[in-house]
PDB file of C-alpha atoms in Angstrom:
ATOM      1  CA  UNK A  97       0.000   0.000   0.000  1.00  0.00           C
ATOM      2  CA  UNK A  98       2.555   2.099   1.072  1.00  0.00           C
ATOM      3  CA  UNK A  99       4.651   1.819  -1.931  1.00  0.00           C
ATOM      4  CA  UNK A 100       1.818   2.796  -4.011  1.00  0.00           C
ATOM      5  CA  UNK A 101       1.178   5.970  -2.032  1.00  0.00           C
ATOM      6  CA  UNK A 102       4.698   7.553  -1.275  1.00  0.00           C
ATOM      7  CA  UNK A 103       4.831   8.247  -4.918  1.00  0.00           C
ATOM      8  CA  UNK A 104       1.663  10.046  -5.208  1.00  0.00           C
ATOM      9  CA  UNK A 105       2.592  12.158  -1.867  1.00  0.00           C
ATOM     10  CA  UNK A 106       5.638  13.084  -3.124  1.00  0.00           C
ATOM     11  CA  UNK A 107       5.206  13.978  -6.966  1.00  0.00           C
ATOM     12  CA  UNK A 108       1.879  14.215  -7.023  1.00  0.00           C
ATOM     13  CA  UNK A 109       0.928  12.965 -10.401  1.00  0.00           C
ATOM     14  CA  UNK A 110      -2.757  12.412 -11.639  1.00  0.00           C
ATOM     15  CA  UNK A 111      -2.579   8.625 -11.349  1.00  0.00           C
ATOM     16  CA  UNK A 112      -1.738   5.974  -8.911  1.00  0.00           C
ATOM     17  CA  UNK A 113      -0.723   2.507  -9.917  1.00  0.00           C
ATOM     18  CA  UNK A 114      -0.864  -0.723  -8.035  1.00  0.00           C
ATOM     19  CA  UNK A 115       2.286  -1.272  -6.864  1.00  0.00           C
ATOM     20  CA  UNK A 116       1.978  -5.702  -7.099  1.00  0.00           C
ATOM     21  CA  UNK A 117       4.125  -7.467  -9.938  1.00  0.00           C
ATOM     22  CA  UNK A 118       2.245  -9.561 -13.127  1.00  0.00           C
ATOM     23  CA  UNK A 119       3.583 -13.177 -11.798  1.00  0.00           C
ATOM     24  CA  UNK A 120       0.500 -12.871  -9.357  1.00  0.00           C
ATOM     25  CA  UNK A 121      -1.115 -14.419 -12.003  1.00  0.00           C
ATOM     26  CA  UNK A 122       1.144 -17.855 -12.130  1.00  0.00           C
ATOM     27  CA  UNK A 123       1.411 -17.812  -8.212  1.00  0.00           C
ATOM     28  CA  UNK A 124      -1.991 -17.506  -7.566  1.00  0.00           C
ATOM     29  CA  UNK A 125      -2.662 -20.140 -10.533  1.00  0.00           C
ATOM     30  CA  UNK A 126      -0.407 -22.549  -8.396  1.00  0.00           C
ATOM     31  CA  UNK A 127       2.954 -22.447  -9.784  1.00  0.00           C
ATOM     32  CA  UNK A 128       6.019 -21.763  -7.951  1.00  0.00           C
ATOM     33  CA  UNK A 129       7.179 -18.460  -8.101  1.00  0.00           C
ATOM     34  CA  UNK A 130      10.257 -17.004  -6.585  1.00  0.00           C
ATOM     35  CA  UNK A 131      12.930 -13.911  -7.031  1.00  0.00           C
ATOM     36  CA  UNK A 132      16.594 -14.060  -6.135  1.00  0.00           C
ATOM     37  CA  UNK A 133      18.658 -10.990  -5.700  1.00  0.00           C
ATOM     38  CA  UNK A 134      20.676 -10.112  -9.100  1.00  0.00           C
ATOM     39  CA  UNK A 135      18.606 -12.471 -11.452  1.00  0.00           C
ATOM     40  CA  UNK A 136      15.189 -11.780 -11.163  1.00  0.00           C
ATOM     41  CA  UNK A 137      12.107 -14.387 -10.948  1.00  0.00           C
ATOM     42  CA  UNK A 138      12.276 -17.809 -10.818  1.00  0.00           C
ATOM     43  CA  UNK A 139       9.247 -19.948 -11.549  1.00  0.00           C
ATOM     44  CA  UNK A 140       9.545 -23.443 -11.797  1.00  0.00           C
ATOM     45  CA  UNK A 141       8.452 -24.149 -15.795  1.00  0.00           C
ATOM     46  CA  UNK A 142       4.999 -25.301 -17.345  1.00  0.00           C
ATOM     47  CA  UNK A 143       6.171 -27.131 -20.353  1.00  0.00           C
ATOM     48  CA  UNK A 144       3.610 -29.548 -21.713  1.00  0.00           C
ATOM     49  CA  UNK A 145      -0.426 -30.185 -20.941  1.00  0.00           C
ATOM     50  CA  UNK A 146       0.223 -32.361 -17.896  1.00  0.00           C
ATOM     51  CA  UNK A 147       1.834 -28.981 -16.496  1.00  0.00           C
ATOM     52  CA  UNK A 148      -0.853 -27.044 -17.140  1.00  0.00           C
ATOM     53  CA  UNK A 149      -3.636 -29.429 -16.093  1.00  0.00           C
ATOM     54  CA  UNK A 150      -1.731 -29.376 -12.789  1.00  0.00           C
ATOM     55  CA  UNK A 151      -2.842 -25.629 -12.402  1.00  0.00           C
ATOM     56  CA  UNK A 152      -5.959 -24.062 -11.267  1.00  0.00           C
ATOM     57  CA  UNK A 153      -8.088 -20.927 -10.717  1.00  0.00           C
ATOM     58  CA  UNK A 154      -9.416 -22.113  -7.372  1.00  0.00           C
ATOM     59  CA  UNK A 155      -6.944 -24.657  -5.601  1.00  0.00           C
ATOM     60  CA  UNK A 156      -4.737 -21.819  -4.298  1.00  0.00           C
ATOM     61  CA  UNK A 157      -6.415 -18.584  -5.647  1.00  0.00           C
ATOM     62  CA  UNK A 158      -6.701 -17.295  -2.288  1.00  0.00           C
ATOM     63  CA  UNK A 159      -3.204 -16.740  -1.325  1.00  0.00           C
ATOM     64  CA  UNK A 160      -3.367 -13.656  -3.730  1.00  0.00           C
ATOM     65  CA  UNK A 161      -6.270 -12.358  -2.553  1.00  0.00           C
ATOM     66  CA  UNK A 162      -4.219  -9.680  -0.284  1.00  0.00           C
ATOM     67  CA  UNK A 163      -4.124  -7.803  -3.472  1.00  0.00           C
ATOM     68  CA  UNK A 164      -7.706  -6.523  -3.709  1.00  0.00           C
ATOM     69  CA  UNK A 165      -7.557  -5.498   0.236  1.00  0.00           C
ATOM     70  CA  UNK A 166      -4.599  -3.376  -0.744  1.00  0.00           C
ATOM     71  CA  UNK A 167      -6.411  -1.976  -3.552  1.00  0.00           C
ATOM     72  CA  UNK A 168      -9.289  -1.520  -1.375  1.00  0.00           C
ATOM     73  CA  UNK A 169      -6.851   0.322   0.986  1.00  0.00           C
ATOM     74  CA  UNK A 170      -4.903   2.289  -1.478  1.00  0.00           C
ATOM     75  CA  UNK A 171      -8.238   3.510  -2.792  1.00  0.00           C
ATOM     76  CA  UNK A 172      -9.417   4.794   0.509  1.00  0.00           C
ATOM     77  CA  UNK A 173      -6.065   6.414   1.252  1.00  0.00           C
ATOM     78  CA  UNK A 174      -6.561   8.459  -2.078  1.00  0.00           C
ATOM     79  CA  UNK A 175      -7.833  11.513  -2.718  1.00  0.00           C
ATOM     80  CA  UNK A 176     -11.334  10.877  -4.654  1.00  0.00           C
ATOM     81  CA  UNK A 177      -9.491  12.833  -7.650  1.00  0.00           C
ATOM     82  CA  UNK A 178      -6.575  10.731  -7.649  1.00  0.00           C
ATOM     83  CA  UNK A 179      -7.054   8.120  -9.916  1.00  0.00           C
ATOM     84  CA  UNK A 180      -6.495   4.368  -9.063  1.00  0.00           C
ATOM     85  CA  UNK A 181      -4.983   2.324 -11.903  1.00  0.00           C
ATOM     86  CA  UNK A 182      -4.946  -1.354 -11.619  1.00  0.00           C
ATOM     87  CA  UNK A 183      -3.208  -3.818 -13.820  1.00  0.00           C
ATOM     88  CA  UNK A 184      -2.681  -7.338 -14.830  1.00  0.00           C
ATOM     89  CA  UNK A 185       0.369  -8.505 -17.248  1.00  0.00           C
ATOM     90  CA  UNK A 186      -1.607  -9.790 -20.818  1.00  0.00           C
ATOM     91  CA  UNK A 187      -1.807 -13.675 -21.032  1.00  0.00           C
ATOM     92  CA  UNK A 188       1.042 -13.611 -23.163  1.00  0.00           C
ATOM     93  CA  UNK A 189       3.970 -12.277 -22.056  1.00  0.00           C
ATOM     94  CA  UNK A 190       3.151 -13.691 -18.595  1.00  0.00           C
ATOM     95  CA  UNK A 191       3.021 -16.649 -19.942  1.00  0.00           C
ATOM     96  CA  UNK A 192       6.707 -16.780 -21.520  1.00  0.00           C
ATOM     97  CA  UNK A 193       7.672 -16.454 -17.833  1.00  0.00           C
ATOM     98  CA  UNK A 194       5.552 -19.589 -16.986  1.00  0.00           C
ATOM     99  CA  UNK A 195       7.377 -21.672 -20.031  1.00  0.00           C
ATOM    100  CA  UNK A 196      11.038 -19.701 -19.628  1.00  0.00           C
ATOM    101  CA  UNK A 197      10.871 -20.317 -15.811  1.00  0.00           C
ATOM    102  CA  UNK A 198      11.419 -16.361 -15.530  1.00  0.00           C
ATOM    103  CA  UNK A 199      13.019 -13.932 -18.063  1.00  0.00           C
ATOM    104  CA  UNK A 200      14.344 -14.327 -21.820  1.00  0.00           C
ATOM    105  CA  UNK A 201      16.230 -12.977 -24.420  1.00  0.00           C
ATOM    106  CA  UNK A 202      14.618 -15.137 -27.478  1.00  0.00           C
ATOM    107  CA  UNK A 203      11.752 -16.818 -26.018  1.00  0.00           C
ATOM    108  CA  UNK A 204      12.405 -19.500 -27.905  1.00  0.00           C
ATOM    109  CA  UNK A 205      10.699 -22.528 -25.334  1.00  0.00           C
ATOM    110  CA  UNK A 206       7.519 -20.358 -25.369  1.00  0.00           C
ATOM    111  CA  UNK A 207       7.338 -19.442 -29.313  1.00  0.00           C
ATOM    112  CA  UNK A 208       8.151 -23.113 -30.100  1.00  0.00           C
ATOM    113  CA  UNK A 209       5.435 -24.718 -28.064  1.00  0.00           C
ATOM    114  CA  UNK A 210       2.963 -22.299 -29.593  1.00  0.00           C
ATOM    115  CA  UNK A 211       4.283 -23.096 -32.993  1.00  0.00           C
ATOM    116  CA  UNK A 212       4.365 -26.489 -32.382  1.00  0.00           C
ATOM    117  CA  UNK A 213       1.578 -27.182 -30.631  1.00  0.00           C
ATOM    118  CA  UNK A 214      -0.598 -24.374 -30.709  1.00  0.00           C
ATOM    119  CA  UNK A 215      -3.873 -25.633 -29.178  1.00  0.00           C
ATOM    120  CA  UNK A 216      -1.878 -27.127 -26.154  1.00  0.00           C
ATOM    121  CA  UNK A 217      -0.389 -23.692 -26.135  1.00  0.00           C
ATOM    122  CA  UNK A 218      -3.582 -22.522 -26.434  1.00  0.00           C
ATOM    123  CA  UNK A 219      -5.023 -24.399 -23.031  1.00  0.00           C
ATOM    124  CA  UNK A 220      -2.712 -22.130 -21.442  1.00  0.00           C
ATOM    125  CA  UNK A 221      -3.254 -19.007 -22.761  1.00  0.00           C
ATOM    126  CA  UNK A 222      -6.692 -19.762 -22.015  1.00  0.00           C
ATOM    127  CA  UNK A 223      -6.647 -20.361 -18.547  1.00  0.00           C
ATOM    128  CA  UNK A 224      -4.227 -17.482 -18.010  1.00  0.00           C
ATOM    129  CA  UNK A 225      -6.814 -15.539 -19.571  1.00  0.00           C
ATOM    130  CA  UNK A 226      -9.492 -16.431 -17.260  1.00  0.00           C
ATOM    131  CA  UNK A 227      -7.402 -15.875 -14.286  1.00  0.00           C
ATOM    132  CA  UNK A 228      -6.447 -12.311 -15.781  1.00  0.00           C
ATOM    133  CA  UNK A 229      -9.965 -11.872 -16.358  1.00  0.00           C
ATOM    134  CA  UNK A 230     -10.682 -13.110 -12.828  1.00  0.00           C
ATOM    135  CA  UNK A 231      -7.809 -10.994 -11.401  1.00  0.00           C
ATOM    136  CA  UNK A 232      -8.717  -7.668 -13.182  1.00  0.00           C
ATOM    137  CA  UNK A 233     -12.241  -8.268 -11.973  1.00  0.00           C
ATOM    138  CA  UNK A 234     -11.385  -8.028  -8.642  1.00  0.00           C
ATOM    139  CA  UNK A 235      -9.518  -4.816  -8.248  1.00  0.00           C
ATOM    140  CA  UNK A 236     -11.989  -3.035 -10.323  1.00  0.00           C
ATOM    141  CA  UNK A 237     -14.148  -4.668  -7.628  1.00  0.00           C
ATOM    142  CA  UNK A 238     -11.803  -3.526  -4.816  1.00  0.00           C
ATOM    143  CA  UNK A 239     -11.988   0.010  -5.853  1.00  0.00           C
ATOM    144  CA  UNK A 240      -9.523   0.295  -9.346  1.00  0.00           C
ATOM    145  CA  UNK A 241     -10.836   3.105 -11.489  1.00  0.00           C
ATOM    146  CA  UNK A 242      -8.863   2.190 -14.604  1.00  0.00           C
ATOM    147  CA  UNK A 243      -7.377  -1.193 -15.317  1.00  0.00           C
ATOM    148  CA  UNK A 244      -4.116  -1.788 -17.798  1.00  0.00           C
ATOM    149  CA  UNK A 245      -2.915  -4.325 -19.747  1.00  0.00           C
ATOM    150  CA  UNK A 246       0.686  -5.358 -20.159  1.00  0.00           C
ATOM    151  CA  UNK A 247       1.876  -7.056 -22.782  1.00  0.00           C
ATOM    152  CA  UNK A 248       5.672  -6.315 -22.961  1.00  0.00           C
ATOM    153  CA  UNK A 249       6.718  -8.881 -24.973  1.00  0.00           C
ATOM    154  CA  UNK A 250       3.998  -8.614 -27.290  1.00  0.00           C
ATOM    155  CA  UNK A 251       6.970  -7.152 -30.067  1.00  0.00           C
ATOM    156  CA  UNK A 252       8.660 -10.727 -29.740  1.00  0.00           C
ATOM    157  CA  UNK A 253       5.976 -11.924 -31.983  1.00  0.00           C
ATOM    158  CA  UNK A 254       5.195 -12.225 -35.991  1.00  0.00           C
ATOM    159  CA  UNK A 255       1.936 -10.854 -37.455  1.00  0.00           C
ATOM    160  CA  UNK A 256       0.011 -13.931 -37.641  1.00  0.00           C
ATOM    161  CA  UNK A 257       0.866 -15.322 -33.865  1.00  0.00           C
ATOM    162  CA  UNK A 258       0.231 -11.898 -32.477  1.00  0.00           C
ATOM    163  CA  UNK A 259      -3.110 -11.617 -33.556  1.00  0.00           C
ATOM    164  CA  UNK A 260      -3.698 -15.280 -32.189  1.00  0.00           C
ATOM    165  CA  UNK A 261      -1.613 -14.632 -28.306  1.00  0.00           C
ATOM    166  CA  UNK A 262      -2.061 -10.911 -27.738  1.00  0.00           C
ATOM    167  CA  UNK A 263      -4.710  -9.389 -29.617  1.00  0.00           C
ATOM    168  CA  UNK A 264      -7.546 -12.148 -29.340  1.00  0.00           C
ATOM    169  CA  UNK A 265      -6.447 -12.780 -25.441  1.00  0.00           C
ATOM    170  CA  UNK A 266      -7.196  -9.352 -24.661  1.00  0.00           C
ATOM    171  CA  UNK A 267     -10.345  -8.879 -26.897  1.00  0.00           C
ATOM    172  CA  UNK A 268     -11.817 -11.618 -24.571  1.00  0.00           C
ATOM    173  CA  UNK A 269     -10.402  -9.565 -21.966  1.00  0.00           C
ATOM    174  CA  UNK A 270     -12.213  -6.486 -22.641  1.00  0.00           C
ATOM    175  CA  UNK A 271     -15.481  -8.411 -23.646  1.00  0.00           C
ATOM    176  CA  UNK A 272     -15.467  -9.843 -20.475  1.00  0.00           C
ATOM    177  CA  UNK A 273     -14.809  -6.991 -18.342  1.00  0.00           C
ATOM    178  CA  UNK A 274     -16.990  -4.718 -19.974  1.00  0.00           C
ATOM    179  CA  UNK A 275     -20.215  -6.982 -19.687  1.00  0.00           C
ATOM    180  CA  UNK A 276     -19.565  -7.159 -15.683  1.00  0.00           C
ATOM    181  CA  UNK A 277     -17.966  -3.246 -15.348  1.00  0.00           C
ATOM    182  CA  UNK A 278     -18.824  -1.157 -18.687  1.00  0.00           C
ATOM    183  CA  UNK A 279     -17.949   2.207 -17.387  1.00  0.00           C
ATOM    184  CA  UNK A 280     -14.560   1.027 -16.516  1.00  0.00           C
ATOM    185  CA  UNK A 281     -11.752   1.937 -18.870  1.00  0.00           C
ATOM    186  CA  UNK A 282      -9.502  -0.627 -20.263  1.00  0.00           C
ATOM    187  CA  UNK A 283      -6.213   0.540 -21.447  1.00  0.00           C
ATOM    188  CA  UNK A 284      -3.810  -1.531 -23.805  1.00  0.00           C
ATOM    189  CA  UNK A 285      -0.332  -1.651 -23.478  1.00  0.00           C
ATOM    190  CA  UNK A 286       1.177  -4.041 -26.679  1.00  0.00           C
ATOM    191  CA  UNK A 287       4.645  -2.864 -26.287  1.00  0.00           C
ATOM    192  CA  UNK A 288       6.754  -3.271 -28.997  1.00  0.00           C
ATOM    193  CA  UNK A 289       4.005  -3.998 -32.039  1.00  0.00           C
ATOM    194  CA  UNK A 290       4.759  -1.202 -33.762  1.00  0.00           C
ATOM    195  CA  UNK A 291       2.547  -0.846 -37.061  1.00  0.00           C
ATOM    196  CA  UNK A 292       0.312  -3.996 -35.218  1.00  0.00           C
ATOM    197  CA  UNK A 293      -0.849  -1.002 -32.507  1.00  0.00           C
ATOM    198  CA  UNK A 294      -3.562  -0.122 -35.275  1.00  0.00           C
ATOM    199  CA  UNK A 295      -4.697  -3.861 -35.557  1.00  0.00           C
ATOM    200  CA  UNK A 296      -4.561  -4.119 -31.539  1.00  0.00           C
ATOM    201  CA  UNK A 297      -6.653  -1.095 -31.287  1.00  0.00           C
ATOM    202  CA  UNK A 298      -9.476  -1.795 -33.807  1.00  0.00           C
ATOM    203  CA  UNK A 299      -9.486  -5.387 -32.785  1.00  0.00           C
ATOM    204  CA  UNK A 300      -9.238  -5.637 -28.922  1.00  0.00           C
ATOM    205  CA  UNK A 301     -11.760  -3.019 -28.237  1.00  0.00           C
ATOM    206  CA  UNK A 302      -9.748  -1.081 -25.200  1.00  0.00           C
ATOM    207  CA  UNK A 303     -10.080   2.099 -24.508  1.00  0.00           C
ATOM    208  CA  UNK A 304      -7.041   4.097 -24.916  1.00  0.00           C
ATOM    209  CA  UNK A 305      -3.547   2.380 -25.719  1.00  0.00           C
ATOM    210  CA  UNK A 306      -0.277   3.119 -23.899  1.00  0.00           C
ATOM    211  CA  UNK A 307       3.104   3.331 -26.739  1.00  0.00           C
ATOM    212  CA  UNK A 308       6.358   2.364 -26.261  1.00  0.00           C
ATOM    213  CA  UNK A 309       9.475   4.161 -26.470  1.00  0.00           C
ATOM    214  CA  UNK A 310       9.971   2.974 -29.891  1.00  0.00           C
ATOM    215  CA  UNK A 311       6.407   4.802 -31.040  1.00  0.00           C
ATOM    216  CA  UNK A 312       6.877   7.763 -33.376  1.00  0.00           C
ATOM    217  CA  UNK A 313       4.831  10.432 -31.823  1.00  0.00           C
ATOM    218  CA  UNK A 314       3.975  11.987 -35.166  1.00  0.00           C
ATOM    219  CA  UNK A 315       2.895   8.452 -36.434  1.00  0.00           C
ATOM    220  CA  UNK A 316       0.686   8.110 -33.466  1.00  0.00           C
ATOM    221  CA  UNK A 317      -0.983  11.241 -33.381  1.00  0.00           C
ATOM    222  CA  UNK A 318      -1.891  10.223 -37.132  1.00  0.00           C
ATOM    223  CA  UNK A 319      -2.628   6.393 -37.212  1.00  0.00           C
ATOM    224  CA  UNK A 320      -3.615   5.782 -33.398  1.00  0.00           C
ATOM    225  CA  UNK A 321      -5.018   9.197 -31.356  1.00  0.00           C
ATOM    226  CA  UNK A 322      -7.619  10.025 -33.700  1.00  0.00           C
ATOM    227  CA  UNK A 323      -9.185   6.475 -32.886  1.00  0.00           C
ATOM    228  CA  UNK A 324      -8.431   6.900 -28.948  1.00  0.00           C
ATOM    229  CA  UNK A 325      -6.683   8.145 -26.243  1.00  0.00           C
ATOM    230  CA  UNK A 326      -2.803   7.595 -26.444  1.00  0.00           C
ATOM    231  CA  UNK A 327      -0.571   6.935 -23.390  1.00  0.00           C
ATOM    232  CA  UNK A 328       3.282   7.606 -23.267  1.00  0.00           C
ATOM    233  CA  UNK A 329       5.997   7.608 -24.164  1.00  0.00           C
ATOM    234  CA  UNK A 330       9.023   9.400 -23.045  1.00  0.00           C
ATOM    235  CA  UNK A 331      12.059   7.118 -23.103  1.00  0.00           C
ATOM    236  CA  UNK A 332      13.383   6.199 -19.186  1.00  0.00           C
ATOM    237  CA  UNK A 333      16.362   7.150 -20.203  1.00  0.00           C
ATOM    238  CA  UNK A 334      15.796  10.765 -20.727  1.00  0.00           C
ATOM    239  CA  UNK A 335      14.131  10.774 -17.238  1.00  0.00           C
ATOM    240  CA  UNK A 336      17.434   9.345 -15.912  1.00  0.00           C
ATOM    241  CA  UNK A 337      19.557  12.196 -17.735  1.00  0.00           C
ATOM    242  CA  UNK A 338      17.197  14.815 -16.715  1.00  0.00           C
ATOM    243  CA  UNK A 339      18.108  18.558 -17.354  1.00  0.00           C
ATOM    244  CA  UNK A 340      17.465  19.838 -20.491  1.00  0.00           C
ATOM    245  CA  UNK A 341      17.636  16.115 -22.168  1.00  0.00           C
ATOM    246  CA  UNK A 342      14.430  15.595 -20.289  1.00  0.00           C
ATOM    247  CA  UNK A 343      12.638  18.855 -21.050  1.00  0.00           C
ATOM    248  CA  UNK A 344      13.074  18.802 -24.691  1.00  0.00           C
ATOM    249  CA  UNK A 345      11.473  15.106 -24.997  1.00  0.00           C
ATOM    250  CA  UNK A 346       8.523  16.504 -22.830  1.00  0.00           C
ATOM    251  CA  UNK A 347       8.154  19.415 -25.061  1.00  0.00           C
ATOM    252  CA  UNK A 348       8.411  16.588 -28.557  1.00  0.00           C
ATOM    253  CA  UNK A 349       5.445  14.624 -27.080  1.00  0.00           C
ATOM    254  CA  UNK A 350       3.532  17.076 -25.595  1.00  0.00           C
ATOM    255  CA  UNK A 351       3.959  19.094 -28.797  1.00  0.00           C
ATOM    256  CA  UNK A 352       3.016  16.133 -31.491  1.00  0.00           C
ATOM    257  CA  UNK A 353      -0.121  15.257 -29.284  1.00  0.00           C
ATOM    258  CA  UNK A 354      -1.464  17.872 -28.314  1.00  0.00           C
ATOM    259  CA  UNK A 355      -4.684  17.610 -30.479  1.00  0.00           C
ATOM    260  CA  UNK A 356      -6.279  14.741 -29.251  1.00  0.00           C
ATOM    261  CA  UNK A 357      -6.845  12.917 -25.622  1.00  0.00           C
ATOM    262  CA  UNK A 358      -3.253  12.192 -24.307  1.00  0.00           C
ATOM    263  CA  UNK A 359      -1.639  10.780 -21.093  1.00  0.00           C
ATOM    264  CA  UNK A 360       1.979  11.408 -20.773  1.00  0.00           C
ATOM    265  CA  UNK A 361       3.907   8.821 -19.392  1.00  0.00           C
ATOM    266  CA  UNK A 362       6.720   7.331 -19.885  1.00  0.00           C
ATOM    267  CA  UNK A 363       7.049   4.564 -22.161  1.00  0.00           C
ATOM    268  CA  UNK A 364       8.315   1.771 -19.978  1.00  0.00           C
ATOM    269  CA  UNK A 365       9.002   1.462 -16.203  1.00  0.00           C
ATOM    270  CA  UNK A 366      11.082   4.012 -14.018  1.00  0.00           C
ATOM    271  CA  UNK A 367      14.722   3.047 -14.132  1.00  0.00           C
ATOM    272  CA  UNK A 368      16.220   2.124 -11.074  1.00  0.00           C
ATOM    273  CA  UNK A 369      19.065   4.673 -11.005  1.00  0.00           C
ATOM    274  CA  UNK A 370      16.721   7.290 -11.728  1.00  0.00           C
ATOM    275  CA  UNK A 371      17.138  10.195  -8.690  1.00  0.00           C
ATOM    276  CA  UNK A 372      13.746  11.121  -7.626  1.00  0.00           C
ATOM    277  CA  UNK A 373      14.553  14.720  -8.334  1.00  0.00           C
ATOM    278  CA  UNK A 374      14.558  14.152 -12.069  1.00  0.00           C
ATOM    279  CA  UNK A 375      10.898  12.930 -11.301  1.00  0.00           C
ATOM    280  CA  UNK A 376       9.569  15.659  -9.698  1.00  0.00           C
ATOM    281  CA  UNK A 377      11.463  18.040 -11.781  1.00  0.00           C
ATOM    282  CA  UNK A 378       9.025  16.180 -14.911  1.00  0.00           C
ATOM    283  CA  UNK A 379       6.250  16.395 -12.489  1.00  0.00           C
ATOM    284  CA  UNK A 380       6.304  20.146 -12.008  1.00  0.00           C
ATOM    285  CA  UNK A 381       7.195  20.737 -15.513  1.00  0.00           C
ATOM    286  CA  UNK A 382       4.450  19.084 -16.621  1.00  0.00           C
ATOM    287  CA  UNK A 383       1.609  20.724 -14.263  1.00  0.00           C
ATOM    288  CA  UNK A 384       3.329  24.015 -14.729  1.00  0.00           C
ATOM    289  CA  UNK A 385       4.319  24.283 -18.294  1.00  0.00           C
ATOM    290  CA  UNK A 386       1.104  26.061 -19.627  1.00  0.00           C
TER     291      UNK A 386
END
């Protein structure tokens, strides 16, 4: 809870974001999940259908239910203008973690199977969809006031298989939460697709969609914000230089968007190096700037 606050208190941006990590998913689906220092997470691997059938929704879904009180708490210790974000990692790229056993440079375990053996693939994807489903449910439930979508590793994938393990897994995303929360917005995050953000958009049927780093502003403002709200994108980088490196990607974005709905934000996570003054010094430029 905590973590999720300090943030706001100190920079005081528009938005709050569950602090909580997108392996909840697997963990709360059964499968071991761990992190050691200087590597990262460690999940013990689901490699075949006998590994999946060994998960479930309900065996050990409980043990993540601490979530939704702290979004229940979070969302009481927020100002009722303060929005609450909540998230889930798409069924994809938490699902390379599930076949890798934690992170990957080629993904090559997970894009085989699903080459391979695409409807045993496919079992998985679907149950990690109903759990994200499940999941999402519940913090919109718990208080959430937006709910996002991560699929950073969605770029890892050709045209064909990213229509099939990103864009249809969180069309029946959005279907699903919409018929149980309608006036909820969903917001896409398919980092890395590139020219596929148009497909994503038109297909999946979120509400505003979040670009990467790699997202020409210029192309967005043309091909993607005059469908729906855009998100982004500063890269973390420039927030780590700060100074005048920083300001003049603020001014870019801010600049090529500025005709249609827009969130800044920056286009990935916070690096870790970043000082905290570089963050408030984008906070205040931002709120002050006009």
């Amino acid at each position: 809870m905590e973590v999720t606050l300090q943030p706001v208190r100190r920079f005081c941006p528009d938005a709050a974001i569950l602090f909580s990590d997108i392996l909840i998913v697997p963990f709360g689906l059964g499968q071991a999940v761990t992190f050691k220092e200087g590597h990262g997470p460690v999940l013990d691997p689901v490699r075949d259908g006998k590994d999946v059938a060994a998960l479930s929704m309900d065996a050990v879904w409980p043990r993540i239910e601490a979530t939704y009180e702290t979004v229940e708490r979070v969302r009481g210790g927020l100002d009722p203008d303060i929005c609450l974000i909540g998230f889930a990692g798409a069924p994809w790229t938490v699902a390379t973690y599930m076949v890798e056993g934690g992170s990957s440079r080629d993904f090559a375990r997970t894009k085989r199977w699903a080459y391979e053996d695409p409807a045993g693939f496919g079992d998985l994807i679907d149950l990690v969809t109903e759990a994200t489903i499940r999941h999402l449910s519940a913090q919109i439930g718990a208080g959430a006031d937006v709910v996002k979508l991560f699929d950073s590793w969605a770029g890892v994938l050709a045209p064909a298989e990213f229509r099939r393990w990103s864009i249809e897994p969180a069309r029946k995303i959005c279907r699903a939460l919409r018929q149980k929360y309608p006036d909820i917005p969903i917001i896409g995050f398919p980092r890395g697709a590139g020219p596929g953000y148009i497909e994503y958009v038109i297909a999946t049927g979120v509400d505003a969609v979040a670009l990467d780093t790699g997202i020409s502003t210029v192309w967005a403002a043309r091909e993607v914000q005059t469908r729906l709200p855009v998100q982004g994108n500063m890269d973390p980088v420039a927030l780590l230089c700060g100074g005048e490196t920083m300001i003049r990607a603020i001014r870019e974005i801010s600049r090529n968007l500025q005709s249609g709905p827009f969130i800044f934000n920056l286009g990935h996570g916070v690096l870790p190096d970043t000082p905290p003054e570089h963050v408030s010094a984008l906070s205040n430029f931002l709120r002050f700037q006009n």
